[in-house]
Short mmCIF file of C-alpha atoms in Angstrom, two decimals:
data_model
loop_
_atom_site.label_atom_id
_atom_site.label_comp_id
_atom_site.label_asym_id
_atom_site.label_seq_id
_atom_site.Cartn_x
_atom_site.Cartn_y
_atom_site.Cartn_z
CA UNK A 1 0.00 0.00 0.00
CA UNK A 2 3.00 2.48 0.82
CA UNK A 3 4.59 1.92 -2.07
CA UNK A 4 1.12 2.60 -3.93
CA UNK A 5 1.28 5.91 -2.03
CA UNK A 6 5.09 6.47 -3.32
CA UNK A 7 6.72 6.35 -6.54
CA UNK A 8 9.38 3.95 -5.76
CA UNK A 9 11.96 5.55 -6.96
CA UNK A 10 11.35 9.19 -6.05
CA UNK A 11 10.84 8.38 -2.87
CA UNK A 12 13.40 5.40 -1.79
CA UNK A 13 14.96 7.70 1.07
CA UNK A 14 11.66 8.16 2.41
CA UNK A 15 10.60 4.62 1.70
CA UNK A 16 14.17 3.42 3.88
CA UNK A 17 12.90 5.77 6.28
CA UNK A 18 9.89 3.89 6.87
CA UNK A 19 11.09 0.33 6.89
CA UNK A 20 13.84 1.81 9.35
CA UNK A 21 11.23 2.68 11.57
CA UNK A 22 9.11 -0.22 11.45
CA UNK A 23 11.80 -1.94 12.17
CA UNK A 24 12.89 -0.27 15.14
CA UNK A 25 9.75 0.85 16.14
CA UNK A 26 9.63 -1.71 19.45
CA UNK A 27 12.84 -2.73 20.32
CA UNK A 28 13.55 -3.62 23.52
CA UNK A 29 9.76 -3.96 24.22
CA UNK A 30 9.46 -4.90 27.55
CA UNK A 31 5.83 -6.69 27.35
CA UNK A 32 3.83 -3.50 29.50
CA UNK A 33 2.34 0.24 28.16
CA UNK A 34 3.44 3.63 29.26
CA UNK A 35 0.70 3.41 31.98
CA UNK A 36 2.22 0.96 33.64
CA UNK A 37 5.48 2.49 33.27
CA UNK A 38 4.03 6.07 34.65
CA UNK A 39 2.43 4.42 37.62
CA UNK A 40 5.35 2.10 38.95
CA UNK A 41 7.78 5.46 38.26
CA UNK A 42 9.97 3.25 36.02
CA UNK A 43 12.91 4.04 35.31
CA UNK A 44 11.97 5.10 31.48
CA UNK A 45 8.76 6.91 32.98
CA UNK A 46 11.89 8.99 34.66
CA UNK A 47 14.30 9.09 32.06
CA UNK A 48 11.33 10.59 29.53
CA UNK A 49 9.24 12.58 31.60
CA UNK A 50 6.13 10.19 31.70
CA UNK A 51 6.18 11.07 28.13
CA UNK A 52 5.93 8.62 24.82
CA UNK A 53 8.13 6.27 27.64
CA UNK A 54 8.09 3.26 25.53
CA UNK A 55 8.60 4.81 21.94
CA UNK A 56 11.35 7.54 23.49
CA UNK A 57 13.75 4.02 24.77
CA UNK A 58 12.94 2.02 21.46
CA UNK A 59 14.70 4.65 19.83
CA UNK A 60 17.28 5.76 22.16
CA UNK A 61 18.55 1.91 22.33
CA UNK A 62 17.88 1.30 18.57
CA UNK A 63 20.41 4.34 17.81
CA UNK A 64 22.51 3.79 20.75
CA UNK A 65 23.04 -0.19 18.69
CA UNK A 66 24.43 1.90 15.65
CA UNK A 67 27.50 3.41 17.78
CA UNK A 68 28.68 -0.06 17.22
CA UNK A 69 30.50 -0.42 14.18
CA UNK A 70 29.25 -3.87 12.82
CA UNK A 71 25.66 -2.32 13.73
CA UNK A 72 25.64 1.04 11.73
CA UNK A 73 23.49 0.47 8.86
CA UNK A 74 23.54 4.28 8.24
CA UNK A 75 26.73 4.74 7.90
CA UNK A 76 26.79 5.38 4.30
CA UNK A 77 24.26 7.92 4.64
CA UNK A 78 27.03 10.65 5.72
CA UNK A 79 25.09 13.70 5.93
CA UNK A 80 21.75 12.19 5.60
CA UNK A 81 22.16 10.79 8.29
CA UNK A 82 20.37 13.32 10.62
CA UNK A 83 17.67 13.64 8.53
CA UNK A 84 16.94 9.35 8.70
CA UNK A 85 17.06 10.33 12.33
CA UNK A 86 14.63 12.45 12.04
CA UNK A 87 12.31 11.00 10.09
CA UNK A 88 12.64 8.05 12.03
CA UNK A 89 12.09 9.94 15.67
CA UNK A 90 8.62 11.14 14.00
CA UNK A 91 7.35 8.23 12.94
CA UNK A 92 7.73 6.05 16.13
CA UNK A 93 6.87 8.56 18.09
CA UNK A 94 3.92 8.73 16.13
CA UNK A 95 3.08 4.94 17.23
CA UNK A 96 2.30 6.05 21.28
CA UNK A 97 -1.25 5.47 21.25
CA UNK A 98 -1.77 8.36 23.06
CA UNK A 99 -1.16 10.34 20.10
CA UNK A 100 -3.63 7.94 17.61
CA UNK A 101 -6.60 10.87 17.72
CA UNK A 102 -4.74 13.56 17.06
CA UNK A 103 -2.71 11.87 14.19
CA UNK A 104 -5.75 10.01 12.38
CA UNK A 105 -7.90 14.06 13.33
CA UNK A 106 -4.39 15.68 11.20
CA UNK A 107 -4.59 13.11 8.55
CA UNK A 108 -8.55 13.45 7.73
CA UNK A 109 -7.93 17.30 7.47
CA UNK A 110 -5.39 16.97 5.48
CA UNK A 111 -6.98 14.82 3.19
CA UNK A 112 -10.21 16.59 3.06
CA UNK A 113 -8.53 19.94 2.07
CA UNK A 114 -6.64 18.11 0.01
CA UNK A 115 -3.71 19.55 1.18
CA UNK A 116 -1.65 15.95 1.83
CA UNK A 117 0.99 16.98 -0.85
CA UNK A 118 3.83 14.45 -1.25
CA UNK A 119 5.83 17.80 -2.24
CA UNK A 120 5.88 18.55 0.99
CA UNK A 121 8.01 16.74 3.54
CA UNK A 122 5.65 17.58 6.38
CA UNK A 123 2.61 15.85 4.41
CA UNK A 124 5.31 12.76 3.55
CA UNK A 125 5.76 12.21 7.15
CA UNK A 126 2.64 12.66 8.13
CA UNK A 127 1.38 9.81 5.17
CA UNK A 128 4.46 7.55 6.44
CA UNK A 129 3.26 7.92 10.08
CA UNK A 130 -0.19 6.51 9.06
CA UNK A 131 1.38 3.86 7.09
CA UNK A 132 3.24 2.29 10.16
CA UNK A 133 0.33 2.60 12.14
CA UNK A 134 -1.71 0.62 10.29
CA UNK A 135 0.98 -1.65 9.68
CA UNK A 136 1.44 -1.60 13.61
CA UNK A 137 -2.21 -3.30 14.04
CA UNK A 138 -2.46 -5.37 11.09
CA UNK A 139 -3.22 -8.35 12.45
CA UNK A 140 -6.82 -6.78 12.36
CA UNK A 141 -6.39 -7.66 8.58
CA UNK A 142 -5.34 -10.54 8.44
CA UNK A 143 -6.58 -14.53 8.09
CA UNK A 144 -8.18 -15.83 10.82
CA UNK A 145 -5.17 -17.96 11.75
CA UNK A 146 -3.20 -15.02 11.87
CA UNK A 147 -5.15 -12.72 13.97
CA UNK A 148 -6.26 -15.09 16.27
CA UNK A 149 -2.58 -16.06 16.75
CA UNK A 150 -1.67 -12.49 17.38
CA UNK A 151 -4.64 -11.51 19.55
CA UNK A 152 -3.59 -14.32 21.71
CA UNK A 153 0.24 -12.70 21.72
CA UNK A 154 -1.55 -8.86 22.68
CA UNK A 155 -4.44 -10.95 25.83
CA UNK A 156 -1.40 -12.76 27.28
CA UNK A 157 0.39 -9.87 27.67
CA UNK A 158 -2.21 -7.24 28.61
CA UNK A 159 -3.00 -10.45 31.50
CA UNK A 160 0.63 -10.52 31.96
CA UNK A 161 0.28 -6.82 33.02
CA UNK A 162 -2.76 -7.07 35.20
CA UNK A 163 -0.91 -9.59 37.27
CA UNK A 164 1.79 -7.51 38.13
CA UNK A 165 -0.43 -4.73 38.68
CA UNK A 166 -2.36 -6.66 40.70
CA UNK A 167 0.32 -7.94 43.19
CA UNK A 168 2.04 -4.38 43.48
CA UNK A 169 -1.71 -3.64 44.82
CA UNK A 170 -2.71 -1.44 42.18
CA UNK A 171 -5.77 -1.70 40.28
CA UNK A 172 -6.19 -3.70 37.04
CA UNK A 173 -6.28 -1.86 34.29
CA UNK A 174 -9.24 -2.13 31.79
CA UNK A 175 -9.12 -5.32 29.74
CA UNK A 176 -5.85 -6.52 31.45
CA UNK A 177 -7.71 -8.89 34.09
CA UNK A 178 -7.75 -12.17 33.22
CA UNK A 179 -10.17 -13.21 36.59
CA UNK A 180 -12.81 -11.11 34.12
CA UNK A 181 -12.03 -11.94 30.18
CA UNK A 182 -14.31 -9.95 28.24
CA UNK A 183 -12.69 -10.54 24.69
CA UNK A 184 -15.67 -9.45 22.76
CA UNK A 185 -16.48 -5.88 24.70
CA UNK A 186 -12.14 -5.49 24.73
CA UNK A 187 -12.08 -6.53 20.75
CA UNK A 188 -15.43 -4.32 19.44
CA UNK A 189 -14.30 -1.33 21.57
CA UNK A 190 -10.62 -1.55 19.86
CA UNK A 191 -12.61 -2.29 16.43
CA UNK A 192 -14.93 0.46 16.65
CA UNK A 193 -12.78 3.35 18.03
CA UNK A 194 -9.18 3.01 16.45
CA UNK A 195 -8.82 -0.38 13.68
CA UNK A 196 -12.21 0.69 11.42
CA UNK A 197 -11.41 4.40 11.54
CA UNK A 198 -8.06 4.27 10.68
CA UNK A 199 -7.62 1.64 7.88
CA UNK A 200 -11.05 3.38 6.46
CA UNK A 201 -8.77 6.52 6.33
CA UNK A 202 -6.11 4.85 5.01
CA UNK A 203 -8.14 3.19 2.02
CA UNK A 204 -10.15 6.72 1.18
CA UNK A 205 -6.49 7.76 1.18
CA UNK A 206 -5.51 5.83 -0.99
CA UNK A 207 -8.50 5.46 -3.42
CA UNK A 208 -8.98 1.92 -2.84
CA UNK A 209 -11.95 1.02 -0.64
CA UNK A 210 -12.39 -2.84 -1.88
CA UNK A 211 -8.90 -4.14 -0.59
CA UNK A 212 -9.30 -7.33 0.40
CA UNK A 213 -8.36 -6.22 3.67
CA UNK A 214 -11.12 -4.70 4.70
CA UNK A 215 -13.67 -7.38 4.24
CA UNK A 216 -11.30 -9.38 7.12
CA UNK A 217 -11.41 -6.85 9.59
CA UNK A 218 -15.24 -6.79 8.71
CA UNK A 219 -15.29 -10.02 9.18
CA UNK A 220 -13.47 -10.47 12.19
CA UNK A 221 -15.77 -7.97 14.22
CA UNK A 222 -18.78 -9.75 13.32
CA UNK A 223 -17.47 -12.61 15.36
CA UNK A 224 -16.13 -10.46 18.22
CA UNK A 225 -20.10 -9.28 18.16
CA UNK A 226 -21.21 -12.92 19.03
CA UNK A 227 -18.57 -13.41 21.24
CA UNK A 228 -19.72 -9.99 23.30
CA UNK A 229 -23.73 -11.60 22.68
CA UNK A 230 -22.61 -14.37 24.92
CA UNK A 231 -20.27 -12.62 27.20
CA UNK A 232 -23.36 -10.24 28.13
CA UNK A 233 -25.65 -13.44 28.44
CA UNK A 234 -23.77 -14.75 31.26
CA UNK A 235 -23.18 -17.84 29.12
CA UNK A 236 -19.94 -19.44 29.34
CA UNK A 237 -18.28 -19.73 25.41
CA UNK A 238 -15.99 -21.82 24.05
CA UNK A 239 -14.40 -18.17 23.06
CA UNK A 240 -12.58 -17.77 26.25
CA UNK A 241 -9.05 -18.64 24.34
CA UNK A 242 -8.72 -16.09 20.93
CA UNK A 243 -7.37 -18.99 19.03
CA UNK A 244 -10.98 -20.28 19.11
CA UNK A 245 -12.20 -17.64 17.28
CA UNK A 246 -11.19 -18.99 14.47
CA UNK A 247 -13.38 -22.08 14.51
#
């Protein structure tokens, strides 16, 4: 779809930019969310000001790997080199989802005005953070294998969370408590209020609203519907596992 977007060509710098950045964009991931981080005074909630915590170390360690010289894959890039920096420091900072709203709000502005001008570096980056955010969640588009794989990855570790949270004595964050699974309400809330409104951004974008894409993640909610029918029933599912959303 980026490349779509981009003229190959034209636009490799900004293309290696991207990839870059997806690439980086959560190393050294350490399986919790900047809440968590803000509320146990981590030591990257100190280091970054409560801000962006997680996305602020990914790329502080990811460039900190390049002062090794067997590591520094920029190194040809002499004095572009800043600028990759740059780019890159946008776009995974542009991944905190505490900045999704105001991002997507940018974007449909942009777009409506029709002032997203790939002239412009400002509009590129701004295309190119949208890009790695929906590559970020697109396991919403994918197979049912695949999603229900990777939803199972995201519930272990928001459960993984609510355990520790639970034995410092804190409260449980929404969605992380796995003495109360509620897959459905967790799924159509994340489904209604950041996967449909983005990628339906992204495809209006891109002047392509039949991707095949889009009848998955269409698909996928209609399941995470019955799921949340039985959940609010009080009737115990055979969906308490994501991988069994898939049969």
């Amino acid at each position: 779809m980026l490349l779509h977007a981009l003229n190959a060509k034209a636009y490799e710098f900004y293309i290696f930019c991207s990839c870059f950045a997806a690439i980086i964009h959560d190393f050294e991931h350490n399986g919790v969310n900047n809440d968590f981080l803000v509320r146990t005074s981590h030591a990257r909630a100190l280091v970054y000001n409560d801000r962006s915590c997680q996305e602020n170390h990914h790329l502080a360690a990811a460039f900190a790997c390049l002062q090794h010289p067997k590591c520094d894959i920029l190194k040809s890039f002499n004095e572009k080199r800043p600028h990759v920096r740059k780019i890159a420091i946008e776009l995974v900072l542009g991944t905190d989802m505490s900045q999704h709203n105001s991002i997507l709000s940018q974007f449909r502005i942009k777009l409506s005005n029709g002032a997203l001008q790939l002239e412009e570096e400002d509009s590129l980056i701004l295309i190119l953070k949208m890009a790695l955010k929906c590559s970020d969640i697109s396991h919403t588009s994918k197979e049912d294998f695949l999603h229900a794989n990777w939803t199972q990855r995201v519930t272990d570790e928001f459960y993984s969370q609510g355990d520790v949270e639970r034995s410092l004595g804190l409260s449980v964050s929404a969605f992380m408590d796995r003495n109360a699974p509620n897959l459905g309400k967790s799924q159509i809330g994340f489904f209604t209020f950041v996967v449909e409104p983005l990628f339906e951004t992204w495809t209006q974008f891109l002047q392509m609203p039949d991707l095949p894409f889009v009848q998955l993640v269409a698909s996928h909610r209609r399941k995470y519907e019955r799921i949340m029918q039985l959940e609010e029933e009080g009737e115990k599912t055979d969906f308490t596992h994501p991988k069994q959303i898939v049969q």
